[in-house]
Amino acid sequence: MVLIDGKQTAADIKKEIAAEVLEIVANGGKRPHLAAILVGHDGGSETYVASKVKACEECGFKSTLIRFEDDITEETLLEAVEKLNEDPDVDGFIVQLPLPRHISEQRVIEAIDPTKDVDGFHPVNTGKMSIGLPCFKSATPAGIITLLERYHVPTKGANVVVLGRSNIVGKPVASLLMQKGEAGDATVTVCHRETRDLKDICRRADIIIAAMGRPGFVTEDMVKEGAAIIDVGTTRVPDATRKSGFRLRGDVDFDAVAPKCSFITPVPGGVGPMTIVSLMRNTLQAAKERAAKA
Ligand code: GUN
């Protein structure tokens, strides 16, 4: 069994990005600039955004964090998005999700200039991705594909089962894996809460990508001997032994499943760090495209 080390892979890629940024700056270019909008004080979102800001420092990017309280109106948030769309110094930006219930996430996402949408959530980018055109691929699916590539997990002709059909993980990762070419060419089945015979479907899988947000859902009896397992779950579960009072738990019953696998990602330290690195890659790409147009 090979433990897929997302933390190390992410550190390696951040070094590659930092080297490229050094070269850009040495040649008189501008540092890539990522901005993030954070609404409210959700614990998970605070942690993610802090990690994104830290990753910017590690990659040599400029970063700007724009904060609003929970009671911000949709109109004010849309104005902030518009300002970032028009700011020539900002190469890419994200609006951290989830947003408060009174704000339409879809309206906010669609207000982002697709050329600055480094999260790859705008329908222009998701549409381009689904037909294999160059675009910003959303960060978690792109991070998963990078791990499969770097660890040479065979996908060609493989039966891949994706658990979960979210717009930010399940659907896009299914779409990338079925495309022609490297880290693609798979036969993909997407399962969700209405799926019948889910255990049987999982038992036929060469690769399972678990992204439902249900801690420990994938048990040993659902996994074929030699399967590769990618665990996207990061649910906070109470843990009195931790200072924070919680720990992150994946969608896979790791201890029972790991001995059966060819490859498996841990939680934390698997997919999570790769998500952030994909965002950095997209920001570098946005900066390069912006510089080429200037
Ligand atoms: N919330 C959970 N994951 C993400 C992400 O990748 N991007 C943004 N903007 N919000 C998120």
Short mmCIF file of C-alpha atoms and ligand atoms in Angstrom, two decimals:
data_model
loop_
_atom_site.label_atom_id
_atom_site.label_comp_id
_atom_site.label_asym_id
_atom_site.label_seq_id
_atom_site.Cartn_x
_atom_site.Cartn_y
_atom_site.Cartn_z
CA MET A 1 0.00 0.00 0.00
CA VAL A 2 1.31 3.42 -0.97
CA LEU A 3 0.29 6.36 1.18
CA ILE A 4 -0.25 9.34 -1.14
CA ASP A 5 1.49 12.25 0.54
CA GLY A 6 -0.44 15.33 -0.53
CA LYS A 7 1.43 17.53 1.91
CA GLN A 8 4.82 16.68 0.41
CA THR A 9 3.53 16.87 -3.17
CA ALA A 10 2.01 20.26 -2.45
CA ALA A 11 5.29 21.46 -0.89
CA ASP A 12 7.20 20.31 -4.00
CA ILE A 13 4.79 22.11 -6.34
CA LYS A 14 4.89 25.30 -4.25
CA LYS A 15 8.69 25.28 -4.63
CA GLU A 16 8.32 24.91 -8.41
CA ILE A 17 5.87 27.82 -8.47
CA ALA A 18 8.12 29.98 -6.27
CA ALA A 19 11.06 29.33 -8.62
CA GLU A 20 8.96 30.41 -11.59
CA VAL A 21 7.85 33.57 -9.78
CA LEU A 22 11.47 34.43 -8.96
CA GLU A 23 12.30 34.15 -12.63
CA ILE A 24 9.34 36.32 -13.66
CA VAL A 25 10.34 39.01 -11.15
CA ALA A 26 14.04 38.78 -12.16
CA ASN A 27 12.93 39.45 -15.74
CA GLY A 28 11.08 42.60 -14.68
CA GLY A 29 7.63 41.01 -14.41
CA LYS A 30 5.02 41.56 -11.71
CA ARG A 31 4.35 39.18 -8.83
CA PRO A 32 1.07 37.24 -9.25
CA HIS A 33 -1.62 38.77 -7.04
CA LEU A 34 -4.45 36.71 -5.51
CA ALA A 35 -7.29 38.38 -3.63
CA ALA A 36 -9.78 36.58 -1.39
CA ILE A 37 -13.15 37.74 -0.11
CA LEU A 38 -14.17 36.22 3.22
CA VAL A 39 -17.68 36.83 4.56
CA GLY A 40 -18.35 36.16 8.24
CA HIS A 41 -16.35 34.04 10.69
CA ASP A 42 -17.06 30.39 9.82
CA GLY A 43 -14.24 28.36 11.42
CA GLY A 44 -13.57 26.21 8.36
CA SER A 45 -13.55 29.18 5.98
CA GLU A 46 -11.21 31.15 8.28
CA THR A 47 -8.77 28.23 8.28
CA TYR A 48 -8.94 27.72 4.51
CA VAL A 49 -8.43 31.40 3.75
CA ALA A 50 -5.52 31.67 6.21
CA SER A 51 -3.90 28.67 4.47
CA LYS A 52 -4.41 30.31 1.07
CA VAL A 53 -2.77 33.55 2.26
CA LYS A 54 0.16 31.54 3.70
CA ALA A 55 0.53 29.60 0.45
CA CYS A 56 0.71 32.93 -1.43
CA GLU A 57 3.67 33.94 0.75
CA GLU A 58 5.38 30.61 0.11
CA CYS A 59 4.93 31.01 -3.65
CA GLY A 60 6.10 34.64 -3.71
CA PHE A 61 2.64 35.98 -4.60
CA LYS A 62 1.05 39.16 -3.37
CA SER A 63 -2.23 38.50 -1.54
CA THR A 64 -5.10 40.69 -0.38
CA LEU A 65 -7.77 39.58 2.07
CA ILE A 66 -11.06 41.47 2.00
CA ARG A 67 -13.37 40.76 4.94
CA PHE A 68 -17.05 41.46 5.41
CA GLU A 69 -19.43 40.69 8.24
CA ASP A 70 -22.27 38.13 7.89
CA ASP A 71 -24.86 40.85 7.42
CA ILE A 72 -23.33 42.26 4.23
CA THR A 73 -25.93 42.74 1.49
CA GLU A 74 -25.67 40.88 -1.79
CA GLU A 75 -25.44 44.23 -3.54
CA THR A 76 -22.39 45.33 -1.54
CA LEU A 77 -20.72 41.97 -2.13
CA LEU A 78 -21.40 42.22 -5.87
CA GLU A 79 -19.86 45.71 -5.85
CA ALA A 80 -16.72 44.29 -4.19
CA VAL A 81 -16.56 41.58 -6.87
CA GLU A 82 -16.88 44.22 -9.59
CA LYS A 83 -14.07 46.26 -8.04
CA LEU A 84 -11.76 43.23 -8.14
CA ASN A 85 -12.83 42.48 -11.73
CA GLU A 86 -11.66 45.96 -12.68
CA ASP A 87 -8.52 46.17 -10.54
CA PRO A 88 -5.59 45.82 -12.99
CA ASP A 89 -3.24 44.72 -10.21
CA VAL A 90 -5.37 41.69 -9.24
CA ASP A 91 -4.67 38.63 -11.40
CA GLY A 92 -7.22 36.35 -9.79
CA PHE A 93 -9.59 36.24 -6.84
CA ILE A 94 -11.89 33.95 -4.93
CA VAL A 95 -15.00 34.41 -2.86
CA GLN A 96 -14.78 31.85 -0.06
CA LEU A 97 -17.87 29.63 0.17
CA PRO A 98 -20.26 29.05 1.82
CA LEU A 99 -21.88 32.49 1.87
CA PRO A 100 -24.66 33.53 4.28
CA ARG A 101 -28.07 32.20 3.26
CA HIS A 102 -29.45 35.57 2.19
CA ILE A 103 -26.84 35.81 -0.59
CA SER A 104 -27.09 33.87 -3.84
CA GLU A 105 -23.78 32.04 -4.29
CA GLN A 106 -24.60 31.47 -7.95
CA ARG A 107 -25.19 35.17 -8.61
CA VAL A 108 -21.87 36.02 -6.94
CA ILE A 109 -19.95 33.33 -8.85
CA GLU A 110 -21.44 34.50 -12.15
CA ALA A 111 -20.40 38.08 -11.39
CA ILE A 112 -16.70 37.10 -11.32
CA ASP A 113 -14.74 37.86 -14.50
CA PRO A 114 -14.03 34.33 -15.87
CA THR A 115 -10.42 35.39 -16.65
CA LYS A 116 -9.93 36.08 -12.90
CA ASP A 117 -11.98 33.10 -11.66
CA VAL A 118 -9.05 31.09 -10.28
CA ASP A 119 -11.46 28.86 -8.33
CA GLY A 120 -12.83 27.72 -11.70
CA PHE A 121 -16.43 28.00 -10.46
CA HIS A 122 -17.82 30.32 -13.15
CA PRO A 123 -20.03 28.51 -15.69
CA VAL A 124 -17.67 29.65 -18.47
CA ASN A 125 -14.83 27.75 -16.81
CA THR A 126 -16.88 24.71 -15.76
CA GLY A 127 -18.34 24.56 -19.30
CA LYS A 128 -14.92 24.79 -20.94
CA MET A 129 -13.59 22.16 -18.56
CA SER A 130 -16.35 19.72 -19.40
CA ILE A 131 -15.51 19.87 -23.12
CA GLY A 132 -11.75 19.77 -22.58
CA LEU A 133 -10.87 23.39 -23.47
CA PRO A 134 -8.12 25.34 -21.67
CA CYS A 135 -9.63 26.97 -18.57
CA PHE A 136 -9.22 27.35 -14.82
CA LYS A 137 -9.99 23.91 -13.46
CA SER A 138 -11.54 23.98 -10.03
CA ALA A 139 -8.97 23.45 -7.35
CA THR A 140 -9.96 20.21 -5.62
CA PRO A 141 -10.55 18.17 -8.81
CA ALA A 142 -7.32 19.54 -10.32
CA GLY A 143 -5.46 18.59 -7.12
CA ILE A 144 -6.85 15.04 -7.27
CA ILE A 145 -5.77 14.66 -10.91
CA THR A 146 -2.27 15.93 -10.05
CA LEU A 147 -1.95 13.34 -7.27
CA LEU A 148 -3.08 10.54 -9.60
CA GLU A 149 -0.52 11.72 -12.19
CA ARG A 150 2.40 12.17 -9.80
CA TYR A 151 1.80 8.78 -8.17
CA HIS A 152 1.24 7.06 -11.56
CA VAL A 153 -2.12 5.66 -10.51
CA PRO A 154 -3.38 4.06 -13.73
CA THR A 155 -6.66 5.58 -14.93
CA LYS A 156 -6.81 4.40 -18.55
CA GLY A 157 -9.78 2.05 -18.84
CA ALA A 158 -10.13 1.98 -15.05
CA ASN A 159 -13.49 1.79 -13.31
CA VAL A 160 -13.68 4.94 -11.21
CA VAL A 161 -16.48 5.45 -8.70
CA VAL A 162 -17.09 9.02 -7.53
CA LEU A 163 -19.15 9.28 -4.35
CA GLY A 164 -20.92 12.64 -4.28
CA ARG A 165 -22.18 14.91 -7.06
CA SER A 166 -21.29 18.39 -5.82
CA ASN A 167 -20.53 21.16 -8.28
CA ILE A 168 -17.10 21.75 -6.74
CA VAL A 169 -15.82 18.17 -6.50
CA GLY A 170 -17.97 15.24 -7.68
CA LYS A 171 -19.17 16.55 -11.04
CA PRO A 172 -15.90 18.17 -12.17
CA VAL A 173 -13.64 15.31 -11.09
CA ALA A 174 -15.91 12.83 -12.92
CA SER A 175 -15.72 15.00 -16.01
CA LEU A 176 -11.89 15.27 -15.90
CA LEU A 177 -11.42 11.52 -15.39
CA MET A 178 -13.55 10.59 -18.38
CA GLN A 179 -11.68 12.89 -20.76
CA LYS A 180 -9.23 11.57 -23.31
CA GLY A 181 -5.58 11.53 -22.30
CA GLU A 182 -3.31 11.23 -19.29
CA ALA A 183 -5.08 10.94 -15.93
CA GLY A 184 -8.27 10.42 -17.93
CA ASP A 185 -9.70 7.68 -20.19
CA ALA A 186 -11.52 6.20 -17.20
CA THR A 187 -15.00 4.70 -17.04
CA VAL A 188 -16.69 6.83 -14.43
CA THR A 189 -19.73 6.12 -12.27
CA VAL A 190 -21.07 8.93 -10.08
CA CYS A 191 -23.01 7.79 -7.01
CA HIS A 192 -25.22 9.90 -4.76
CA ARG A 193 -27.85 9.55 -2.06
CA GLU A 194 -30.39 8.01 -4.49
CA THR A 195 -27.96 5.42 -5.90
CA ARG A 196 -29.10 1.81 -5.59
CA ASP A 197 -26.65 -1.04 -4.84
CA LEU A 198 -23.94 1.45 -3.89
CA LYS A 199 -21.79 -1.14 -2.10
CA ASP A 200 -21.78 -3.43 -5.15
CA ILE A 201 -20.83 -0.54 -7.42
CA CYS A 202 -17.96 0.44 -5.10
CA ARG A 203 -16.69 -3.15 -4.93
CA ARG A 204 -16.13 -3.08 -8.72
CA ALA A 205 -14.10 0.13 -8.55
CA ASP A 206 -10.40 0.32 -9.34
CA ILE A 207 -10.43 3.86 -7.95
CA ILE A 208 -12.88 5.33 -5.43
CA ILE A 209 -13.09 9.09 -4.97
CA ALA A 210 -15.06 9.76 -1.80
CA ALA A 211 -16.49 13.26 -1.63
CA MET A 212 -19.77 13.19 0.25
CA GLY A 213 -18.76 14.69 3.57
CA ARG A 214 -19.91 11.64 5.56
CA PRO A 215 -17.15 10.62 7.98
CA GLY A 216 -16.06 6.98 7.71
CA PHE A 217 -18.71 6.16 5.08
CA VAL A 218 -16.44 3.94 2.94
CA THR A 219 -15.89 0.73 4.86
CA GLU A 220 -13.63 -2.24 4.21
CA ASP A 221 -16.44 -4.35 2.71
CA MET A 222 -16.97 -1.74 -0.04
CA VAL A 223 -13.40 -1.86 -1.34
CA LYS A 224 -11.87 -4.28 -3.83
CA GLU A 225 -8.41 -5.68 -3.01
CA GLY A 226 -5.84 -3.39 -4.72
CA ALA A 227 -8.15 -0.42 -5.27
CA ALA A 228 -6.86 3.16 -5.05
CA ILE A 229 -8.73 5.43 -2.65
CA ILE A 230 -8.88 9.22 -2.77
CA ASP A 231 -10.56 10.68 0.32
CA VAL A 232 -11.88 14.22 -0.14
CA GLY A 233 -13.83 14.34 3.13
CA THR A 234 -12.81 16.89 5.76
CA THR A 235 -15.56 16.84 8.37
CA ARG A 236 -14.77 18.40 11.75
CA VAL A 237 -15.57 15.86 14.48
CA PRO A 238 -15.36 16.62 18.20
CA ASP A 239 -12.09 15.54 19.82
CA ALA A 240 -11.53 16.51 23.45
CA THR A 241 -7.83 15.54 23.24
CA ARG A 242 -7.14 18.39 20.78
CA LYS A 243 -6.62 22.00 21.77
CA SER A 244 -9.04 23.06 19.03
CA GLY A 245 -11.67 20.58 20.35
CA PHE A 246 -12.02 18.89 16.95
CA ARG A 247 -10.15 16.90 14.34
CA LEU A 248 -10.68 16.39 10.62
CA ARG A 249 -12.18 13.09 9.58
CA GLY A 250 -12.35 11.77 6.01
CA ASP A 251 -15.14 9.88 4.25
CA VAL A 252 -13.13 6.65 4.44
CA ASP A 253 -12.66 4.32 7.42
CA PHE A 254 -8.90 4.64 6.91
CA ASP A 255 -7.57 2.05 9.37
CA ALA A 256 -9.80 -0.75 8.06
CA VAL A 257 -9.58 0.18 4.36
CA ALA A 258 -5.86 1.06 3.99
CA PRO A 259 -4.49 -2.53 4.19
CA LYS A 260 -6.60 -3.51 1.13
CA CYS A 261 -5.52 -0.61 -1.07
CA SER A 262 -2.84 -0.07 -3.69
CA PHE A 263 -2.90 3.68 -2.93
CA ILE A 264 -4.73 5.78 -0.35
CA THR A 265 -4.78 9.44 0.71
CA PRO A 266 -4.76 10.33 4.43
CA VAL A 267 -6.95 12.99 6.05
CA PRO A 268 -5.48 15.45 6.77
CA GLY A 269 -2.43 15.66 4.49
CA GLY A 270 -3.93 14.15 1.34
CA VAL A 271 -6.21 16.08 -0.98
CA GLY A 272 -6.50 19.19 1.23
CA PRO A 273 -3.03 20.65 0.63
CA MET A 274 -3.37 19.91 -3.09
CA THR A 275 -6.52 22.03 -3.34
CA ILE A 276 -4.60 25.08 -2.21
CA VAL A 277 -1.70 24.38 -4.52
CA SER A 278 -4.07 24.11 -7.50
CA LEU A 279 -5.38 27.56 -6.63
CA MET A 280 -1.79 28.85 -6.65
CA ARG A 281 -1.21 27.24 -10.06
CA ASN A 282 -4.36 28.85 -11.45
CA THR A 283 -3.27 32.22 -10.09
CA LEU A 284 0.15 31.90 -11.72
CA GLN A 285 -1.56 30.95 -14.99
CA ALA A 286 -3.90 33.96 -14.69
CA ALA A 287 -0.94 36.27 -14.04
CA LYS A 288 0.97 34.94 -17.04
CA GLU A 289 -2.04 35.28 -19.33
CA ARG A 290 -2.70 38.82 -18.08
CA ALA A 291 0.97 39.78 -18.62
CA ALA A 292 0.94 38.32 -22.14
CA LYS A 293 -2.13 40.42 -23.03
CA ALA A 294 -0.73 43.68 -21.56
N1 GUN B 1 -15.27 26.37 0.14
C1 GUN B 1 -14.84 25.08 0.20
N2 GUN B 1 -13.94 24.84 -0.77
C2 GUN B 1 -13.78 26.00 -1.45
C3 GUN B 1 -12.98 26.38 -2.55
O1 GUN B 1 -12.21 25.61 -3.15
N3 GUN B 1 -13.11 27.69 -2.95
C4 GUN B 1 -13.94 28.55 -2.34
N4 GUN B 1 -14.02 29.80 -2.83
N5 GUN B 1 -14.72 28.23 -1.32
C5 GUN B 1 -14.62 26.96 -0.88
#
